[in-house]
mmCIF file of C-alpha atoms in Angstrom:
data_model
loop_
_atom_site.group_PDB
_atom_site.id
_atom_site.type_symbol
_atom_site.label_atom_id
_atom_site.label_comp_id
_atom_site.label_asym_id
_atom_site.label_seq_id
_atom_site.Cartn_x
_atom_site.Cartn_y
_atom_site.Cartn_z
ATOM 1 C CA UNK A 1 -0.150 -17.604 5.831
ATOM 2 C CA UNK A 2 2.285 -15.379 4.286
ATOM 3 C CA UNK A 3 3.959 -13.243 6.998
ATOM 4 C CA UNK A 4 5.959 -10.103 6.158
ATOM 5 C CA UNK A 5 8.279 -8.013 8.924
ATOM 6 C CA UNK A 6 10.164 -4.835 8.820
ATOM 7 C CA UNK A 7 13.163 -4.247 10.788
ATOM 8 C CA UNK A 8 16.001 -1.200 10.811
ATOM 9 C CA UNK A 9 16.533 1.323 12.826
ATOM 10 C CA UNK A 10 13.686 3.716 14.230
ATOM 11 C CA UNK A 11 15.895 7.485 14.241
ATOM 12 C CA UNK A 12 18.065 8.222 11.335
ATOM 13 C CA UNK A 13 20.127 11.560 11.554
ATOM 14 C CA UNK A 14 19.590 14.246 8.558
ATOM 15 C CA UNK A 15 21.515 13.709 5.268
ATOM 16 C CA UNK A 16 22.448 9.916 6.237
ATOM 17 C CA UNK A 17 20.883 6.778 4.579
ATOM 18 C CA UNK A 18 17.389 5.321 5.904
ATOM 19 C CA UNK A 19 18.192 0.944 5.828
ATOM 20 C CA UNK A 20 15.186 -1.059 6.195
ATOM 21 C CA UNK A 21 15.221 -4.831 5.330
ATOM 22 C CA UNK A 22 12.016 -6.985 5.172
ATOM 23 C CA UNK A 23 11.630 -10.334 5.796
ATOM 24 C CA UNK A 24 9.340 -12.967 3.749
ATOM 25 C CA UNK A 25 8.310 -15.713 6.200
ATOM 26 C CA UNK A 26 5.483 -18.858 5.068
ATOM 27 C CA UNK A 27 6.326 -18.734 1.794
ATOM 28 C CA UNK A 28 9.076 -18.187 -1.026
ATOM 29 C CA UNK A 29 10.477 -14.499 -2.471
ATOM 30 C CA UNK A 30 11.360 -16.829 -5.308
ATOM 31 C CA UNK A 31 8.365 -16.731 -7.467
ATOM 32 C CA UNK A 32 7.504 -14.793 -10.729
ATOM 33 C CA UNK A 33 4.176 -13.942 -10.151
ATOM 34 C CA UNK A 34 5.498 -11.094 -7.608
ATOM 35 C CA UNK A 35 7.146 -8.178 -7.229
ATOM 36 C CA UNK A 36 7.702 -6.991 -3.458
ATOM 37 C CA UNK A 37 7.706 -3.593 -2.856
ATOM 38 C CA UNK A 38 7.907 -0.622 -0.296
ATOM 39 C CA UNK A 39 5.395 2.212 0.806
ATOM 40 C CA UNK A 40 5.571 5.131 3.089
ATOM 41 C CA UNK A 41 3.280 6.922 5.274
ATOM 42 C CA UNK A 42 3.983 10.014 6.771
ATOM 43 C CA UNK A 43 2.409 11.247 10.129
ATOM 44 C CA UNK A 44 -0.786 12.747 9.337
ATOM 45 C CA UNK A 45 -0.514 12.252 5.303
ATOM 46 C CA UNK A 46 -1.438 9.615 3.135
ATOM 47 C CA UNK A 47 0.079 6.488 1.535
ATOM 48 C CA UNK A 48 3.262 6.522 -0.813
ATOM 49 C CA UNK A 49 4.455 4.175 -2.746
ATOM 50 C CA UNK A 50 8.433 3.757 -2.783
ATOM 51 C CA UNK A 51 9.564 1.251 -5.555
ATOM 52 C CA UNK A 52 9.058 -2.863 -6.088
ATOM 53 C CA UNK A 53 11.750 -5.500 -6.815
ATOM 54 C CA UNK A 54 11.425 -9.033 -8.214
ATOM 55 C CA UNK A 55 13.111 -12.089 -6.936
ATOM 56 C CA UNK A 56 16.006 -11.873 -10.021
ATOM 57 C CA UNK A 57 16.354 -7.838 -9.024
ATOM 58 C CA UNK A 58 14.719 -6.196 -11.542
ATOM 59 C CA UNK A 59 13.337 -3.001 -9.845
ATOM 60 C CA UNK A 60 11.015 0.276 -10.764
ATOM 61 C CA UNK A 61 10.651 3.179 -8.321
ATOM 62 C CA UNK A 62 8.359 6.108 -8.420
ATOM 63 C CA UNK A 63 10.267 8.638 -9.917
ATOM 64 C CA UNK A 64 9.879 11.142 -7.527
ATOM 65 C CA UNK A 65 12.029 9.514 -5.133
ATOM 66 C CA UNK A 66 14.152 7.476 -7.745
ATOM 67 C CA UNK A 67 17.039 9.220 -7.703
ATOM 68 C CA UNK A 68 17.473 8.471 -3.936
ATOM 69 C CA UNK A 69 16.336 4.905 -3.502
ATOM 70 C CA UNK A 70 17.550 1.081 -3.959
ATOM 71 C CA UNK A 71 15.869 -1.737 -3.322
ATOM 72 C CA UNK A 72 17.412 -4.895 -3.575
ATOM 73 C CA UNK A 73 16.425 -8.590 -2.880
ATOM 74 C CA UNK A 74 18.370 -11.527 -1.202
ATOM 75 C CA UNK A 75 16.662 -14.888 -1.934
ATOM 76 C CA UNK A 76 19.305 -16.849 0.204
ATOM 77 C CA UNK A 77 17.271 -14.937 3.062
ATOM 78 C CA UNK A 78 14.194 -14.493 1.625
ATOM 79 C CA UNK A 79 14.606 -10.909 2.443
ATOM 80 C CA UNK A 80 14.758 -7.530 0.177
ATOM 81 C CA UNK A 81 16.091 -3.947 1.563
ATOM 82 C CA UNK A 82 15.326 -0.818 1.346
ATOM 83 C CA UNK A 83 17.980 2.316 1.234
ATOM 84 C CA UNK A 84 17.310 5.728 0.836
ATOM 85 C CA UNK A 85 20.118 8.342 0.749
ATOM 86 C CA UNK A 86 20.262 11.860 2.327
ATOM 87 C CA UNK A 87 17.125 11.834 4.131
ATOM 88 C CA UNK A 88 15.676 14.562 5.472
ATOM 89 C CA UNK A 89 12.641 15.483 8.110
ATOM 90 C CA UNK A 90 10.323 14.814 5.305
ATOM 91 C CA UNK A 91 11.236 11.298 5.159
ATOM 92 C CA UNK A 92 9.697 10.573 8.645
ATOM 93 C CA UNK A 93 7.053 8.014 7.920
ATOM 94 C CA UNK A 94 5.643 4.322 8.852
ATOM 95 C CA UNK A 95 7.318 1.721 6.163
ATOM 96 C CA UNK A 96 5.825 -0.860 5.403
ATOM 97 C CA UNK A 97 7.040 -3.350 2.870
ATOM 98 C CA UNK A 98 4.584 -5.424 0.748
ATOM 99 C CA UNK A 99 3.741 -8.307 -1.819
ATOM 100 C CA UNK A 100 2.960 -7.139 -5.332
ATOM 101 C CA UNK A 101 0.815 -9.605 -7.191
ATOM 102 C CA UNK A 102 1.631 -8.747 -11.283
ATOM 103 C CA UNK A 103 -0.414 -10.223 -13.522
ATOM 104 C CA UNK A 104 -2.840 -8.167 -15.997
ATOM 105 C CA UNK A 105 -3.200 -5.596 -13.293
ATOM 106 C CA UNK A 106 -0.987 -5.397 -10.020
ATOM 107 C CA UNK A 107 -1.858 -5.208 -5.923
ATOM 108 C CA UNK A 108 -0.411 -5.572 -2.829
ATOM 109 C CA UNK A 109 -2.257 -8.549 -1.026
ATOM 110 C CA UNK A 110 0.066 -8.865 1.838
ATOM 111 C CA UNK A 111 1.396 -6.407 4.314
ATOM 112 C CA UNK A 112 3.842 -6.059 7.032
ATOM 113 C CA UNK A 113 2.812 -4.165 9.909
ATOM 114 C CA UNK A 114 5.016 -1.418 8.964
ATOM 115 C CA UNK A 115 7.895 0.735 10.720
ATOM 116 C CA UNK A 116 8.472 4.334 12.205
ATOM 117 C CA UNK A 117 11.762 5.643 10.919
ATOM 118 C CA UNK A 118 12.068 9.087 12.439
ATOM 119 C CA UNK A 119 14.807 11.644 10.675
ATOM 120 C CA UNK A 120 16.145 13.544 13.832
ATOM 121 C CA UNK A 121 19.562 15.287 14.988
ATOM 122 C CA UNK B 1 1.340 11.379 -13.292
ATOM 123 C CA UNK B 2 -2.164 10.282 -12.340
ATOM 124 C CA UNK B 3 -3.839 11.962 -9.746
ATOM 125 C CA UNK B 4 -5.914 10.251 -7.125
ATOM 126 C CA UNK B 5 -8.874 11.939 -5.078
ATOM 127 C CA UNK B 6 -10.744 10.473 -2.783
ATOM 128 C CA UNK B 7 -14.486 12.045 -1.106
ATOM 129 C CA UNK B 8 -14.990 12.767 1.457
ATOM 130 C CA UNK B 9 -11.970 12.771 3.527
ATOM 131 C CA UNK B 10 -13.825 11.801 6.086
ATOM 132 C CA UNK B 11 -17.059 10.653 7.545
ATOM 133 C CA UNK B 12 -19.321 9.836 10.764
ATOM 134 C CA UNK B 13 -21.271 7.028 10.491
ATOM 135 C CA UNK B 14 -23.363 4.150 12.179
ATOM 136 C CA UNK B 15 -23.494 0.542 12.665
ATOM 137 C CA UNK B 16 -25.805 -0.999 10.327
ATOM 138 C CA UNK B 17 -25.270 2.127 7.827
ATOM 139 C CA UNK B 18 -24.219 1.811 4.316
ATOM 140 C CA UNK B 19 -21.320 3.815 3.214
ATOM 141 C CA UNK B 20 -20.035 4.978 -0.215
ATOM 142 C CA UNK B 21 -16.846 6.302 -0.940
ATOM 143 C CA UNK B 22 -15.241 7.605 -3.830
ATOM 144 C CA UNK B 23 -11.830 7.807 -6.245
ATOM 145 C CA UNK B 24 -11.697 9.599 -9.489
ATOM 146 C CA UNK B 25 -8.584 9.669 -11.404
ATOM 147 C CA UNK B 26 -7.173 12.618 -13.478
ATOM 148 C CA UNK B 27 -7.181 10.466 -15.996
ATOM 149 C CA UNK B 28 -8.720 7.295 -17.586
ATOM 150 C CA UNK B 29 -7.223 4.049 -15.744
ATOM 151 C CA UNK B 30 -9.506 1.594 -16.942
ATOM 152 C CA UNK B 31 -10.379 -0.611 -13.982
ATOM 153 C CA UNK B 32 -6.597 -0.433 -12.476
ATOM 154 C CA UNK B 33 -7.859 0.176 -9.319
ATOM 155 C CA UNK B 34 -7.551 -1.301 -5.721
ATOM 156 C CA UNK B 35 -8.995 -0.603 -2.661
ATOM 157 C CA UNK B 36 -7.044 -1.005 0.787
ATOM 158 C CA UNK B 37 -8.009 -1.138 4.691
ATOM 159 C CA UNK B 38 -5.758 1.120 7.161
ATOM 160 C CA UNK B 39 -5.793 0.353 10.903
ATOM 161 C CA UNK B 40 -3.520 2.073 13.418
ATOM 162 C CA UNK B 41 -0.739 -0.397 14.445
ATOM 163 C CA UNK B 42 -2.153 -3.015 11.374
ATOM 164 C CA UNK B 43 -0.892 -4.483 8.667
ATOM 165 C CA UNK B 44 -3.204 -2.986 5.947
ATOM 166 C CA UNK B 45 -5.457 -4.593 4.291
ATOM 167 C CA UNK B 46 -6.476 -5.532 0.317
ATOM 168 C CA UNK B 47 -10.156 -5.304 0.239
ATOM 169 C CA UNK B 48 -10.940 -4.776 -4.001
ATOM 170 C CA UNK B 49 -8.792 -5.394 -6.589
ATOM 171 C CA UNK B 50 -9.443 -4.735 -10.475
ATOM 172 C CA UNK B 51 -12.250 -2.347 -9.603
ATOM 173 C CA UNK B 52 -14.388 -4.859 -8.354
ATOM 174 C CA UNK B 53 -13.128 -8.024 -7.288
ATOM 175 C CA UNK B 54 -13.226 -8.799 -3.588
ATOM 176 C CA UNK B 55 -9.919 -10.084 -1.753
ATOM 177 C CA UNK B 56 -10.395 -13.614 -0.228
ATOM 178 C CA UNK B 57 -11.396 -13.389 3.287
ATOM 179 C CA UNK B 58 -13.109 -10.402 2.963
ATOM 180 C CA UNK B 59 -16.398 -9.789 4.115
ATOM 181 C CA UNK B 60 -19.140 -9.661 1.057
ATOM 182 C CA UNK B 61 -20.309 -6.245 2.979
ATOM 183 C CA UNK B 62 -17.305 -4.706 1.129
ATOM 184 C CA UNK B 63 -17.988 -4.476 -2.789
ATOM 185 C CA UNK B 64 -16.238 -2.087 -5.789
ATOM 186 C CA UNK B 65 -17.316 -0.357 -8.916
ATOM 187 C CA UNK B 66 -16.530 1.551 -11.844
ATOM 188 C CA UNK B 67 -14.214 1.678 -14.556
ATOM 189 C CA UNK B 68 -12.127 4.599 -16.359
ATOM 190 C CA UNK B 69 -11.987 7.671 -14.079
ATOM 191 C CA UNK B 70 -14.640 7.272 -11.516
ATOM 192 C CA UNK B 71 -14.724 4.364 -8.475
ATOM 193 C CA UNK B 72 -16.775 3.459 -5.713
ATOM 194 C CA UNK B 73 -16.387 1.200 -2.684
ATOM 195 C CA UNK B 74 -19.489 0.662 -0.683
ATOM 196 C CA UNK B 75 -19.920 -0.846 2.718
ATOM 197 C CA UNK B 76 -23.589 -2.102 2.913
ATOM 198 C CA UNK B 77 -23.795 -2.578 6.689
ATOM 199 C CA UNK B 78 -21.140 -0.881 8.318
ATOM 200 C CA UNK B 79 -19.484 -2.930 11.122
ATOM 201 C CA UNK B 80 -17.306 -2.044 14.422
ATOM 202 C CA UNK B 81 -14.278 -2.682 12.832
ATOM 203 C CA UNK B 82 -15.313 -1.524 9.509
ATOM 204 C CA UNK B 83 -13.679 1.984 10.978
ATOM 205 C CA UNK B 84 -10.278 2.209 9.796
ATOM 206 C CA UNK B 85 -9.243 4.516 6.672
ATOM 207 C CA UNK B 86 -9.862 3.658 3.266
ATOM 208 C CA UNK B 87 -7.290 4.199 0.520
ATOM 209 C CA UNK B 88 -7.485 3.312 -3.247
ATOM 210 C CA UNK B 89 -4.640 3.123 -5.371
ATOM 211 C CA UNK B 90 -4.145 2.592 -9.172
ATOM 212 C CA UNK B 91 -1.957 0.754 -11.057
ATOM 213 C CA UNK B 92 -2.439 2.003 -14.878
ATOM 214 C CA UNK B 93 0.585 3.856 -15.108
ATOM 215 C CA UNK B 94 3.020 3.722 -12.254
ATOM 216 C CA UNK B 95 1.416 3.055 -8.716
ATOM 217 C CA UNK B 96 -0.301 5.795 -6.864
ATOM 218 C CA UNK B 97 -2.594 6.285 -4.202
ATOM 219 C CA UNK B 98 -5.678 8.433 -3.310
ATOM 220 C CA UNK B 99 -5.329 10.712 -0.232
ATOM 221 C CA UNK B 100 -7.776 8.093 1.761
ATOM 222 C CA UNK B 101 -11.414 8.543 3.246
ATOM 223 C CA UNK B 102 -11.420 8.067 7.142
ATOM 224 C CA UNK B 103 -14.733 6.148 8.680
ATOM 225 C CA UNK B 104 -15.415 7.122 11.896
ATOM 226 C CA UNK B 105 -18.559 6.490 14.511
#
């Protein structure tokens, strides 16, 4: 079964850059039938998603965090990466990274177990 | 951007009962829509994709409706660990979720 796991730090100081990488285990990042992809939940809010990369680097974000976000892939490790610059308090959230199946319609239909990055002096 | 908005929020229920929950979107998505499982400390969980099509593995309890701006998920029976948090999410026009419906006893 297709295993995804998070891993960066937990505290990240104001106005620095948030790193997260995830890593694809029990199966390939190498296919075109999926994106993978990165969403946030804040304490006490709901879901958000972050932006989605495909195995050759093509990427789309949600624009309201696009100017602030890369997400890149490395197939030699079957792994992709988030960044996100300047962060602030509000960027305090569980991360999760996920696989996007695209085909007529998209979903995520596998999960990691997700991530507390805290932004704290 | 499309809006997503779940009802209720929340809800108290009991084994055995059937729940409904809702999405409507601000605007038409035709049947872009997918339905996900939250647990504390869980990977989440794909329950209904395209409106209505149930996830392998998932229980047939679980089932999804509608099409265009208004959704349903329905549990027919609701089990113990049926109570989690319920979030849909549509994929018309960039990717967005609703603010999610939790299920508690």
């Amino acid at each position: 079964q297709l295993q995804l796991q998070e891993s960066g730090p937990g505290l990240v100081k104001p106005s620095e850059t948030l790193s997260l990488t995830c890593t694809v285990s029990n199966g390939s990042i190498s296919s075109s039938s999926y994106y993978w992809g990165w969403i946030r939940q804040p304490p006490g809010r709901g879901l958000e998603w972050i932006g989605s990369v495909n195995y050759g680097g093509s990427t789309y974000y949600n624009p309201s965090l696009k100017s602030r976000v890369t997400i890149s892939v490395d197939t030699s490790r079957n792994q992709f990466s988030l960044k996100v610059n300047s962060v602030a308090a509000a960027d305090t959230a569980v991360y999760y990274c996920a696989r996007e199946a695209v085909a007529v319609a998209d979903w995520f239909d596998y999960w990691g177990q997700g991530t507390l990055v805290t932004v704290s002096s | 951007d499309i809006q997503m908005t779940q009802s209720p929020s929340s809800l108290s229920a009991s084994i055995g009962d059937r729940v409904t929950i809702t999405c409507r979107a601000s605007q038409s998505i035709s049947s872009y829509l997918n339905w996900y499982q939250l647990k504390p400390g869980k990977a989440p969980k794909l329950l209904i994709y395209v409106a209505s099509n149930l996830q392998s593995g998932v229980p047939s309890r679980f089932s999804g409706s509608g099409s265009g701006t208004d959704f349903t998920l329905t549990i027919s029976s609701l089990q113990p660990e049926d109570f989690a948090t319920y979030y849909c999410q549509q994929t018309f026009s960039g990717l967005s979720f609703g603010g999610g419906t939790k299920v508690e006893i």
